[in-house]
Amino acid sequence: MKPRNADPRSEVHDIMAKNQFDFDQPIDIAWCPGCGDHAIRKALLAALDELKLSREKVVLVSGIGQAAKMPQYINASFFNGLHGRGLPPATAIKACNPELTVIAVGGDGDMLGEGGNHLIHCARRNPDITLFIHENMIYGLTKGQAAPTSRPGLITPVQVEGVFENPLNPVALAISLDVTFVARVLGNDVERTKEIMKRAISHKGFSIVDIFQPCVSFNKTNTFQWFKDNTFELPSGYDPSDRAKAFAMAIKEEPFPLGVIYETATRKPFEGNLRIYRNSKAPLYRRERTMSEIEGELSAFD
Amino acid sequence: MKPRNADPRSEVHDIMAKNQFDFDQPIDIAWCPGCGDHAIRKALLAALDELKLSREKVVLVSGIGQAAKMPQYINASFFNGLHGRGLPPATAIKACNPELTVIAVGGDGDMLGEGGNHLIHCARRNPDITLFIHENMIYGLTKGQAAPTSRPGLITPVQVEGVFENPLNPVALAISLDVTFVARVLGNDVERTKEIMKRAISHKGFSIVDIFQPCVSFNKTNTFQWFKDNTFELPSGYDPSDRAKAFAMAIKEEPFPLGVIYETATRKPFEGNLRIYRNSKAPLYRRERTMSEIEGELSAFD
Amino acid sequence: MKNSGRADYGARKAMLRPDISIALVGEAGQGIQSIETILVSLARAKGYHVYATKEYMSRVRGGINSTSVRISTSPVDALADRVDIAIPLLPAGLPYLKKRLTKNTALIVDGSLFPQKTRAMIDIPLAAIASEVGGAIYANTIAAGVVCAIIGVDESAAESFVADRFAQKGEAVVARNKLAIKRGFDAGREIDLSFRLARPSKKKSGNITLAGADAVALGALAGGCDYVCGYPMSPSTGVLERLAAYSQRHDIIAEQVEDEIGVINMALGAWYAGARALITTSGGGFALMCEGLSLAGMIESPLVAHLAQRPGPATGLPTRTEQGDLNLALYAGHGDFPRIILAPGTLEEGFTLTQRAFDLADRYQVPVLILTDQYFVDTYYDTKRFKPAAMGDRRSIVETDASYKRYSVTRNGVSPRGIPGFGKGIVCVDSDEHDESGYIVEDAEARVLMADKRMRKARAINKAAIKPTYIGGKDAENLVVTWGSTFTIAREALAALGRRDTALLHFPWLHPFPIGAAKTLRGAKRVIVAENNMTGQFADLITRETSLPISSRILKYDGRPFSVEELADAVARELDTHEAAQRRPPKRGA
Amino acid sequence: MKNSGRADYGARKAMLRPDISIALVGEAGQGIQSIETILVSLARAKGYHVYATKEYMSRVRGGINSTSVRISTSPVDALADRVDIAIPLLPAGLPYLKKRLTKNTALIVDGSLFPQKTRAMIDIPLAAIASEVGGAIYANTIAAGVVCAIIGVDESAAESFVADRFAQKGEAVVARNKLAIKRGFDAGREIDLSFRLARPSKKKSGNITLAGADAVALGALAGGCDYVCGYPMSPSTGVLERLAAYSQRHDIIAEQVEDEIGVINMALGAWYAGARALITTSGGGFALMCEGLSLAGMIESPLVAHLAQRPGPATGLPTRTEQGDLNLALYAGHGDFPRIILAPGTLEEGFTLTQRAFDLADRYQVPVLILTDQYFVDTYYDTKRFKPAAMGDRRSIVETDASYKRYSVTRNGVSPRGIPGFGKGIVCVDSDEHDESGYIVEDAEARVLMADKRMRKARAINKAAIKPTYIGGKDAENLVVTWGSTFTIAREALAALGRRDTALLHFPWLHPFPIGAAKTLRGAKRVIVAENNMTGQFADLITRETSLPISSRILKYDGRPFSVEELADAVARELDTHEAAQRRPPKRGA
Ligand SMILES: Cc1ncc(C[n+]2csc(CCOP(=O)(O)OP(=O)(O)O)c2C)c(N)n1
Ligand SMILES: Cc1ncc(C[n+]2csc(CCOP(=O)(O)OP(=O)(O)O)c2C)c(N)n1
Ligand code: SF4
Ligand code: SF4
Ligand SMILES: [Mg+2]
Ligand SMILES: [Mg+2]
């Protein structure tokens, strides 16, 4: 497609055969070699393709950070906004045009630090969008300060005495807010990540997938090995529909549970509550306001 | 004390005998007659007095809203900052001078809407401060729009079709963040509110008391009677130390549980983690930097 | 009925007045709003022109609020200090009126509440009559009846008006309100004043009567606004509420967002998806949106923001008025990018500029800020029915093809705007510096290419700028300059002054500074800028844009708007000082 | 060893140069930083003056970054375009250097990576030698050895330096690095260049060598900063990190906050409780702080904010440089309130102004903003050891008594500042308009009283303003104006131009605009403002403050700083144009 102002040193990635969401020529990916983000991208490309979504109807939304660069590397529309501010535009995009599949992506700093308030209230609205949080327990793009998820004791150039704040548990937080689909995966497990991404995208309502992602450059503690050693798959027969039980599962840490931890179908999505879609499903941009509508309202002031 | 630019129409309140936190002459209180905030103020005055705190060592911190006017009506120091921004200054005040008792007060919009992100991260820091949230399920000061806690169906001039977002449950949210003391009370029950306020203030670490408060002017649904009908006291023998069980209790709504729902002593307060207090307890303002400290650091660049 | 004022007023022959001014003062909850509504509606129905504005405390009950009403035989749109009829519903209201009372003012009170009489008062036992009628709450309807009688409204019209107004509350309430009106009329007819309101020229003008907030909301509706979001904040909430009400009858999504940062970012998402979004806020909320505004600049998103000003800094005086956020509006956001700033001075401008804002935003893909203030949004009067502009190409969007690039470099800097889902292309927008397709770039040339492209739009916008309105004789040597809500007040003030040598230059379009305005300004011997803030922010802007030093500034920053008389006096003083200075020989080196 | 450059360079007799400029280009992770450190440290130890600056992409690995180093016999503090020695560690680095290469530049490459030779190159098989030494990672140490040999560093000094540097990594690593240095020296000595670096005048000057971020952090330490908070954001994070490091040795609380809004509000809480707090951020973060800044204005809190600029709007070029946030700094926050804006041009100013900022903030109870930029914070050179000002009354706070009022009205507007817990009084601060005690008020008089009190401080501050630095002959008719980091570059550029008629006026204190500066500006026939942004924000400020129109603007906004040569050329061009214009007869009406 487009010549992607490719840096001559770009790490050249395999082009996935026939995946319309990949580019048909090599692109420059700014992530470090070995970064967990590459695997997550693979999983996302596969998930989008397997869901047979039409490329023109997919919008990726993100803030700023390494994770938030994801939209740059997927061949679809995107809104790559401000650090921490991915969810408000994502919500509006879906609300204005429910025909679109809207996927938000962000780092743990982006979504839980700067953007924490939007996450809480997005959960309250429950738009039919999907959020992938790359949880690398660090600020990658800004070179290694603590993230809200950083584990106690982690020493960084700012947390010189080691992190002592409680790490945020995005899964527990999401369940407390009754987010309608809450899962956690280890991004390096591309196959499983892809499967859960597909479920999340297909879920009607706000879904959050917390994706463990090793940052090989700045987080030397929470490595791929560490994530492997500190996670476990949900027991078979686990029922994700009981909120209290899901919470009890969610607060387990080191090891952390992996899988779909909570899922509920009790809530209507945001768009479903909007009056404008009661009689017509047409996206906003296809609607017209008439002069007589305006004259009518003017008459109220006669 | 000070002549409080009293509006001639001020609702004159009884001066509590010998309570140093009350004023020794009538003050103008801007709350509506019958507002639940009056009872909360009574409880707070009594709690402060009974805890025998020294007036000069108490600081009230708030944002903007009806609840956030509380500091104006307590005879102590205060920092009445911006809407939604009470907790960051409160945290800093305690960190700079741990000798102070720091109490933050805010409305449900203030603390959970505009200020939601600070609440989350304050919980992570766990400063030894107390937060009272006046939950009237409405924006009082701005005349009746929905708050994050408003119940579904509530019609307001902005929520013309009725609220459809999920109301935020501050107690469940706090427990998901492992806030170290989490309680809920009905503010009109002055005696019980006072008792729980005293426990919250005495607790070492971040404590949140969610206070149900009828707004008589703008919330005609969630009235005092409604709160009475929709609450229940925790069963006797309830153990607030089990986080998963506390969460299961916290998500009960209509009726809502009242009492100390979660309490834990496992976390150190923020100030306790600060290196500067390892060898000295002196507040920052009593410390001096010497010229030789600066010269020493300059020498590193020789 | 005692009428302690009779001696004063009855002695002279009643003068015919073309314009009567009424001030009502009461605490929140006492119903001065209701008196105002009855009065204004009936006066309007009778063919008078009406004007009303209010000022109120930041509290729900108690405190002291006031309303100023003008009823006139000719159009009226500005706040006058002069009060012909004053009704303080409680003694604490009297000090608030003091400066505005003249010896001709009819001061109507319930004497039982005013034991110490400091001046002549017309005593009407409102409370006593109310309790006869059915309770204290009828006092305001009685007061309305009193004034209606004075200004000559027909009693039957008044009765049927209140009957309509309270119809939903049941027959008993209707009956009692009708009685209250009647008793008010009875009392009012007894009053013998030194003046009388002239008859209106014709029955009704076909005008509409509405407030500033209504004009902006209607303008948004006419501008094709179909997404409105905001976070409640006085005095901007009215526009949000009005558009929320419209959302029940028109294709509009109205959403209250968790905070103002969410508001602006959500609105940008809405524009991206093809909506025409409006945000509404006040200074403190706008201050939180600065980063988002910069994002609009970078991704070249249209945006319409209504910024209703109130006195700052910080929480300031939350329910009062000021024009103190101009500097912030001009420079909000980091980095350089074009924007448009409008400031309506009349209701009509409130409507037309808001409608136009949507087209400007969409055509040039820039944020457009509409600056109003508490005085503007809360003031209403009757005005010529608005004529909405045609709604030709309501959305400046294109259907994309597979080769679509969001930021294609063009001559005037404007790239055709696609939206996702409309066409075969993909639409990529990025807050980082980007190439034509929207992908991140870092090299110097690409940066300059895009920065220049964005800035070229400013030149195109310049040509669309609305010239300031000049009122006065050609080549008047003194020029009084206003922007936004101060306009109508200044217009009446200058008319009152009646000086041929002094004209008015009103700016409804503030930025980019209208080409040509510099020439007009330079043409004057003396430029006096009158604005409702502390430092003269617009005066400074003029200097910056024209290098013309502005020494004459008439500034007001006590949270209240200018009144006509106050501004007339201040202008007269400025001119006198100037003339006096000119009579002296010039100082060396001056 | 092949030396394809020998023919070019060896032919001429080596010229003695007082100043050599070296450019290193490589991808992130290739270790150009390490080469730079070795070079600079050793040159410095030998008694040379050193300077280095870097520019880098917004990525952690890969991409293209570069470092420019100058080694000189006299002090050097500005970016030069000229490159005497260029070392691109990879072919992609060559285009980045292209414009800076002259025929005299020694281009040192590993020839195996550069199959197509477009110009003379000095081929040193870095990769091959590195693999002999012990692996690819030694290539950078070898390259350092090469340059050390060229500039005449003692081999033994270099060996012991790397031994020290890698001591912690074990003996094997030390040995291999020493070998790498040796092999580099061997290769370097073979190179025969057309120039040679003159010997330094004396051993070492007693100067300190540090970067802009160090200077600001040290200034904060000297200013008594004991609370620092921030949210990571390039290029401001360095100051946060440095003060965090200091917090391990000094009484400092260093806290990373959840977002920038939290940052500023937390800092205001810290000041309220008696701390001296610094916040550090960049444009996007500062844009989020506008409401908080307004709060500082209203509650009259001291505050020191370090704003390290980078190109906007929005995310822009996150790791690049610009001076594009001046307008935002000047007008951030709603409503009118006084503030102080400083912009260091040298490292010394970085230190002294930051120290001073704390005293100014505390004395006048206003926010003080320190504007730097990526170029400033990332650039380092050796400079005279800083002399901290005495730390007399480090905290301008008073012990309160029971009658204490936080906002007592005073002549100069400054009220004695109490803090809670220190004394018998209570300390009440409110974001609403308030009375002397800090309680909410709404009436007009109280408002004006407080607004006037706050603004009176601006007058007091005016007197404390630092005058701009004038460099050049008295009454030079052309004045080049700079602010912040452009200063040193312009100073060297003007020195290079050597025009008697052209002087430099540098502003380290921007706002309130220094009294007296207007006179200097007006005195010049021609004012040329050179700044690193798109519209000339400081030029506009000058017009606003002095009504002097500024038509000559030298602007750069590609994310890179000016170089000495570039600025010298641009100034020369401006002057030529001007002179040409003057020779023509003036146009009518111009
Ligand atoms: C308002 C604002 N503040 C700060 C930044 C700087 N910044 C960019 S990305 C980032 C955090 C990166 O961490 P995270 O979100 O966890 O993403 P990661 O890089 O780890 O994937 C920060 C602080 C910014 N761009 N904007
Ligand atoms: C930045 C900002 N946005 C909005 C406001 C307006 N505002 C003041 S109080 C308030 C909400 C009040 O509701 P709540 O916090 O629940 O307090 P209550 O009045 O109900 O006690 C709002 C939106 C403001 N002051 N500042
Ligand atoms: S810094 Fe960390 S998160 Fe960022 S690309 Fe590199 S490895 Fe990945
Ligand atoms: S509006 Fe509601 S919350 Fe506010 S004072 Fe009145 S009753 Fe209380
Ligand atoms: Mg991260
Ligand atoms: Mg509330």
CSV table of C-alpha atoms in Angstrom, one decimal, chain A residues 39-285:
chain,number,residue,atom,x,y,z
A,39,ALA,CA,3.2,-11.0,19.7
A,40,ILE,CA,0.1,-9.1,20.6
A,41,ARG,CA,0.1,-7.5,17.1
A,42,LYS,CA,0.2,-10.9,15.6
A,43,ALA,CA,-2.7,-12.1,17.7
A,44,LEU,CA,-4.7,-9.0,16.9
A,45,LEU,CA,-4.1,-9.3,13.1
A,46,ALA,CA,-5.2,-12.9,13.2
A,47,ALA,CA,-8.2,-12.1,15.4
A,48,LEU,CA,-9.4,-9.4,13.0
A,49,ASP,CA,-8.9,-11.6,10.0
A,50,GLU,CA,-10.6,-14.6,11.5
A,51,LEU,CA,-13.6,-12.5,12.6
A,52,LYS,CA,-13.9,-11.6,8.9
A,53,LEU,CA,-14.4,-8.0,9.7
A,54,SER,CA,-14.5,-5.6,6.8
A,55,ARG,CA,-11.4,-3.4,6.9
A,56,GLU,CA,-13.3,-0.2,6.2
A,57,LYS,CA,-15.5,-0.8,9.2
A,58,VAL,CA,-12.7,-1.2,11.8
A,59,VAL,CA,-11.4,1.7,13.8
A,60,LEU,CA,-8.5,1.4,16.2
A,61,VAL,CA,-8.3,4.1,18.9
A,62,SER,CA,-5.4,4.7,21.2
A,63,GLY,CA,-3.6,7.2,23.3
A,64,ILE,CA,0.2,7.5,23.5
A,65,GLY,CA,2.8,5.0,24.6
A,66,GLN,CA,4.4,1.9,23.0
A,67,ALA,CA,1.2,-0.1,23.2
A,68,ALA,CA,-0.7,2.9,21.9
A,69,LYS,CA,1.4,2.7,18.7
A,70,MET,CA,-0.5,-0.5,17.7
A,71,PRO,CA,-2.9,1.3,15.4
A,72,GLN,CA,0.1,2.5,13.3
A,73,TYR,CA,0.8,-1.1,12.5
A,74,ILE,CA,-2.6,-2.4,11.6
A,75,ASN,CA,-4.0,-1.6,8.2
A,76,ALA,CA,-7.3,0.0,9.2
A,77,SER,CA,-8.6,3.4,10.2
A,78,PHE,CA,-7.4,4.8,13.5
A,79,PHE,CA,-7.7,7.7,15.9
A,80,ASN,CA,-4.4,7.9,17.7
A,81,GLY,CA,-5.1,10.6,20.2
A,82,LEU,CA,-3.6,11.9,23.4
A,83,HIS,CA,-1.9,10.0,26.2
A,84,GLY,CA,-4.6,8.6,28.4
A,85,ARG,CA,-7.5,9.8,26.3
A,86,GLY,CA,-8.4,6.8,24.1
A,87,LEU,CA,-11.7,5.9,25.6
A,88,PRO,CA,-13.8,9.1,25.2
A,89,PRO,CA,-13.2,9.2,21.4
A,90,ALA,CA,-13.7,5.5,21.1
A,91,THR,CA,-17.1,5.8,22.9
A,92,ALA,CA,-18.1,8.6,20.6
A,93,ILE,CA,-17.1,6.9,17.5
A,94,LYS,CA,-19.2,3.9,18.3
A,95,ALA,CA,-22.1,6.1,19.4
A,96,CYS,CA,-22.0,8.1,16.1
A,97,ASN,CA,-21.7,5.0,13.9
A,98,PRO,CA,-22.6,1.7,15.5
A,99,GLU,CA,-21.7,0.0,12.2
A,100,LEU,CA,-18.1,0.3,13.1
A,101,THR,CA,-16.1,-2.1,15.2
A,102,VAL,CA,-14.2,0.0,17.6
A,103,ILE,CA,-11.1,-1.3,19.4
A,104,ALA,CA,-9.1,0.7,21.9
A,105,VAL,CA,-5.5,-0.1,22.7
A,106,GLY,CA,-3.3,1.3,25.4
A,107,GLY,CA,-0.5,0.7,27.9
A,108,ASP,CA,-1.1,0.3,31.6
A,109,GLY,CA,0.1,3.9,32.1
A,110,ASP,CA,-2.1,5.2,29.3
A,111,MET,CA,-5.3,3.5,30.4
A,112,LEU,CA,-4.9,3.2,34.2
A,113,GLY,CA,-2.7,6.2,35.0
A,114,GLU,CA,-3.4,9.2,32.9
A,115,GLY,CA,-6.6,7.8,31.6
A,116,GLY,CA,-8.0,6.1,34.8
A,117,ASN,CA,-11.1,8.3,35.1
A,118,HIS,CA,-12.2,7.6,31.5
A,119,LEU,CA,-11.9,3.9,32.1
A,120,ILE,CA,-14.2,4.0,35.2
A,121,HIS,CA,-16.8,6.0,33.4
A,122,CYS,CA,-16.5,4.1,30.2
A,123,ALA,CA,-17.4,1.0,32.3
A,124,ARG,CA,-20.5,2.9,33.5
A,125,ARG,CA,-21.6,3.7,29.9
A,126,ASN,CA,-20.8,0.2,28.6
A,127,PRO,CA,-20.3,1.1,24.9
A,128,ASP,CA,-19.9,-1.9,22.6
A,129,ILE,CA,-16.1,-1.4,22.2
A,130,THR,CA,-13.1,-3.6,23.2
A,131,LEU,CA,-10.1,-2.4,25.2
A,132,PHE,CA,-6.8,-4.1,25.1
A,133,ILE,CA,-4.5,-3.0,28.0
A,134,HIS,CA,-0.8,-4.0,27.5
A,135,GLU,CA,0.3,-4.6,31.0
A,136,ASN,CA,4.1,-4.5,31.0
A,137,MET,CA,4.2,-3.0,34.5
A,138,ILE,CA,6.3,-0.1,33.3
A,139,TYR,CA,6.2,3.1,31.3
A,140,GLY,CA,7.9,1.9,28.2
A,141,LEU,CA,7.9,4.9,25.8
A,142,THR,CA,9.2,7.3,28.5
A,143,LYS,CA,12.0,4.9,29.3
A,144,GLY,CA,11.2,3.0,32.4
A,145,GLN,CA,9.3,4.7,35.2
A,146,ALA,CA,6.8,2.8,37.3
A,147,ALA,CA,3.3,2.2,35.9
A,148,PRO,CA,0.2,1.9,38.1
A,149,THR,CA,0.6,-1.9,37.8
A,150,SER,CA,4.3,-2.0,38.8
A,151,ARG,CA,5.0,-4.5,41.5
A,152,PRO,CA,6.3,-3.3,44.9
A,153,GLY,CA,10.0,-3.1,45.1
A,154,LEU,CA,10.7,-2.3,41.5
A,155,ILE,CA,13.5,0.3,41.3
A,156,THR,CA,13.4,2.9,38.5
A,157,PRO,CA,15.0,6.3,38.0
A,158,VAL,CA,12.0,7.9,39.6
A,159,GLN,CA,11.1,5.2,42.1
A,160,VAL,CA,14.6,5.3,43.5
A,161,GLU,CA,13.6,3.5,46.7
A,162,GLY,CA,11.5,1.0,44.9
A,163,VAL,CA,7.8,1.1,44.2
A,164,PHE,CA,5.7,1.0,47.4
A,165,GLU,CA,2.3,2.0,46.1
A,166,ASN,CA,-0.2,-0.9,45.7
A,167,PRO,CA,-0.2,-2.1,42.2
A,168,LEU,CA,-3.5,-1.6,40.4
A,169,ASN,CA,-5.3,-4.8,39.5
A,170,PRO,CA,-7.2,-3.9,36.3
A,171,VAL,CA,-9.2,-7.1,36.4
A,172,ALA,CA,-10.5,-6.5,39.9
A,173,LEU,CA,-11.1,-2.9,39.1
A,174,ALA,CA,-13.1,-3.8,36.0
A,175,ILE,CA,-15.2,-6.3,37.9
A,176,SER,CA,-16.0,-3.8,40.6
A,177,LEU,CA,-17.3,-1.6,37.8
A,178,ASP,CA,-19.3,-4.4,36.3
A,179,VAL,CA,-17.5,-4.3,33.0
A,180,THR,CA,-19.4,-6.8,31.0
A,181,PHE,CA,-16.4,-8.9,29.7
A,182,VAL,CA,-13.1,-9.1,31.6
A,183,ALA,CA,-10.2,-11.3,30.7
A,184,ARG,CA,-6.5,-11.6,31.2
A,185,VAL,CA,-4.0,-13.3,28.8
A,186,LEU,CA,-0.3,-13.6,28.4
A,187,GLY,CA,0.3,-11.9,25.1
A,188,ASN,CA,3.2,-14.1,24.1
A,189,ASP,CA,0.7,-16.9,23.9
A,190,VAL,CA,-0.5,-15.8,20.5
A,191,GLU,CA,-3.0,-18.5,19.9
A,192,ARG,CA,-4.8,-18.0,23.2
A,193,THR,CA,-4.6,-14.3,23.0
A,194,LYS,CA,-6.2,-14.3,19.6
A,195,GLU,CA,-9.0,-16.5,20.8
A,196,ILE,CA,-9.8,-14.3,23.7
A,197,MET,CA,-9.5,-11.2,21.5
A,198,LYS,CA,-12.1,-12.7,19.2
A,199,ARG,CA,-14.4,-13.3,22.1
A,200,ALA,CA,-13.9,-9.8,23.4
A,201,ILE,CA,-14.5,-8.2,20.1
A,202,SER,CA,-17.6,-10.2,19.5
A,203,HIS,CA,-19.0,-9.5,23.0
A,204,LYS,CA,-21.7,-6.9,23.0
A,205,GLY,CA,-20.7,-4.3,25.4
A,206,PHE,CA,-17.5,-3.0,26.9
A,207,SER,CA,-14.9,-5.7,27.1
A,208,ILE,CA,-11.4,-5.4,28.7
A,209,VAL,CA,-8.6,-7.7,28.0
A,210,ASP,CA,-5.6,-7.2,30.3
A,211,ILE,CA,-2.6,-8.5,28.3
A,212,PHE,CA,0.6,-9.3,30.1
A,213,GLN,CA,3.4,-8.1,28.0
A,214,PRO,CA,7.1,-8.2,28.8
A,215,CYS,CA,9.0,-5.0,28.2
A,216,VAL,CA,12.5,-6.3,27.4
A,217,SER,CA,14.2,-2.9,27.6
A,218,PHE,CA,13.0,-1.4,30.8
A,219,ASN,CA,11.4,-4.0,33.0
A,220,LYS,CA,14.1,-6.6,33.8
A,221,THR,CA,12.0,-8.0,36.7
A,222,ASN,CA,8.7,-8.9,35.0
A,223,THR,CA,10.1,-10.8,32.1
A,224,PHE,CA,8.4,-13.3,29.9
A,225,GLN,CA,9.7,-16.0,32.3
A,226,TRP,CA,8.3,-14.2,35.3
A,227,PHE,CA,4.9,-13.9,33.6
A,228,LYS,CA,5.0,-17.6,32.8
A,229,ASP,CA,6.0,-18.4,36.4
A,230,ASN,CA,3.4,-16.1,37.9
A,231,THR,CA,0.2,-17.0,36.0
A,232,PHE,CA,-2.2,-19.9,35.9
A,233,GLU,CA,-5.1,-20.9,33.7
A,234,LEU,CA,-8.5,-20.7,35.3
A,235,PRO,CA,-9.6,-24.0,36.6
A,236,SER,CA,-11.9,-25.9,34.2
A,237,GLY,CA,-15.5,-25.5,35.1
A,238,TYR,CA,-14.8,-21.9,36.3
A,239,ASP,CA,-18.0,-19.9,36.0
A,240,PRO,CA,-17.3,-16.3,34.9
A,241,SER,CA,-20.9,-15.2,35.4
A,242,ASP,CA,-20.8,-14.8,39.2
A,243,ARG,CA,-19.5,-11.4,40.0
A,244,ALA,CA,-18.5,-12.0,43.6
A,245,LYS,CA,-16.7,-15.2,42.8
A,246,ALA,CA,-15.1,-13.5,39.8
A,247,PHE,CA,-13.8,-10.8,42.1
A,248,ALA,CA,-12.4,-13.4,44.6
A,249,MET,CA,-10.6,-14.9,41.6
A,250,ALA,CA,-9.5,-11.5,40.3
A,251,ILE,CA,-7.7,-10.5,43.4
A,252,LYS,CA,-5.4,-13.5,43.3
A,253,GLU,CA,-1.9,-12.2,42.4
A,254,GLU,CA,1.5,-13.9,41.8
A,255,PRO,CA,0.3,-16.2,40.4
A,256,PHE,CA,-2.4,-14.4,38.5
A,257,PRO,CA,-5.3,-16.2,36.8
A,258,LEU,CA,-5.5,-16.1,33.0
A,259,GLY,CA,-8.7,-16.5,31.0
A,260,VAL,CA,-12.2,-15.0,30.9
A,261,ILE,CA,-12.6,-14.0,34.5
A,262,TYR,CA,-16.0,-12.3,34.3
A,263,GLU,CA,-18.7,-12.1,31.7
A,264,THR,CA,-22.2,-10.8,32.0
A,265,ALA,CA,-25.1,-10.2,29.6
A,266,THR,CA,-27.2,-8.2,32.0
A,267,ARG,CA,-26.4,-4.8,30.7
A,268,LYS,CA,-27.4,-2.9,27.5
A,269,PRO,CA,-24.7,-1.3,25.5
A,270,PHE,CA,-24.4,2.5,25.5
A,271,GLU,CA,-25.6,2.9,21.9
A,272,GLY,CA,-28.6,0.7,22.6
A,273,ASN,CA,-29.7,3.3,25.1
A,274,LEU,CA,-29.5,6.2,22.8
A,275,ARG,CA,-32.8,7.5,21.7
A,276,ILE,CA,-31.7,8.3,18.1
A,277,TYR,CA,-31.3,4.6,17.4
A,278,ARG,CA,-34.8,3.7,18.5
A,279,ASN,CA,-36.4,4.2,15.1
A,280,SER,CA,-33.4,4.1,12.8
A,281,LYS,CA,-30.1,2.4,12.8
A,282,ALA,CA,-28.5,4.9,10.4
A,283,PRO,CA,-25.3,6.4,11.6
A,284,LEU,CA,-25.4,10.0,12.4
A,285,TYR,CA,-23.5,11.1,9.3
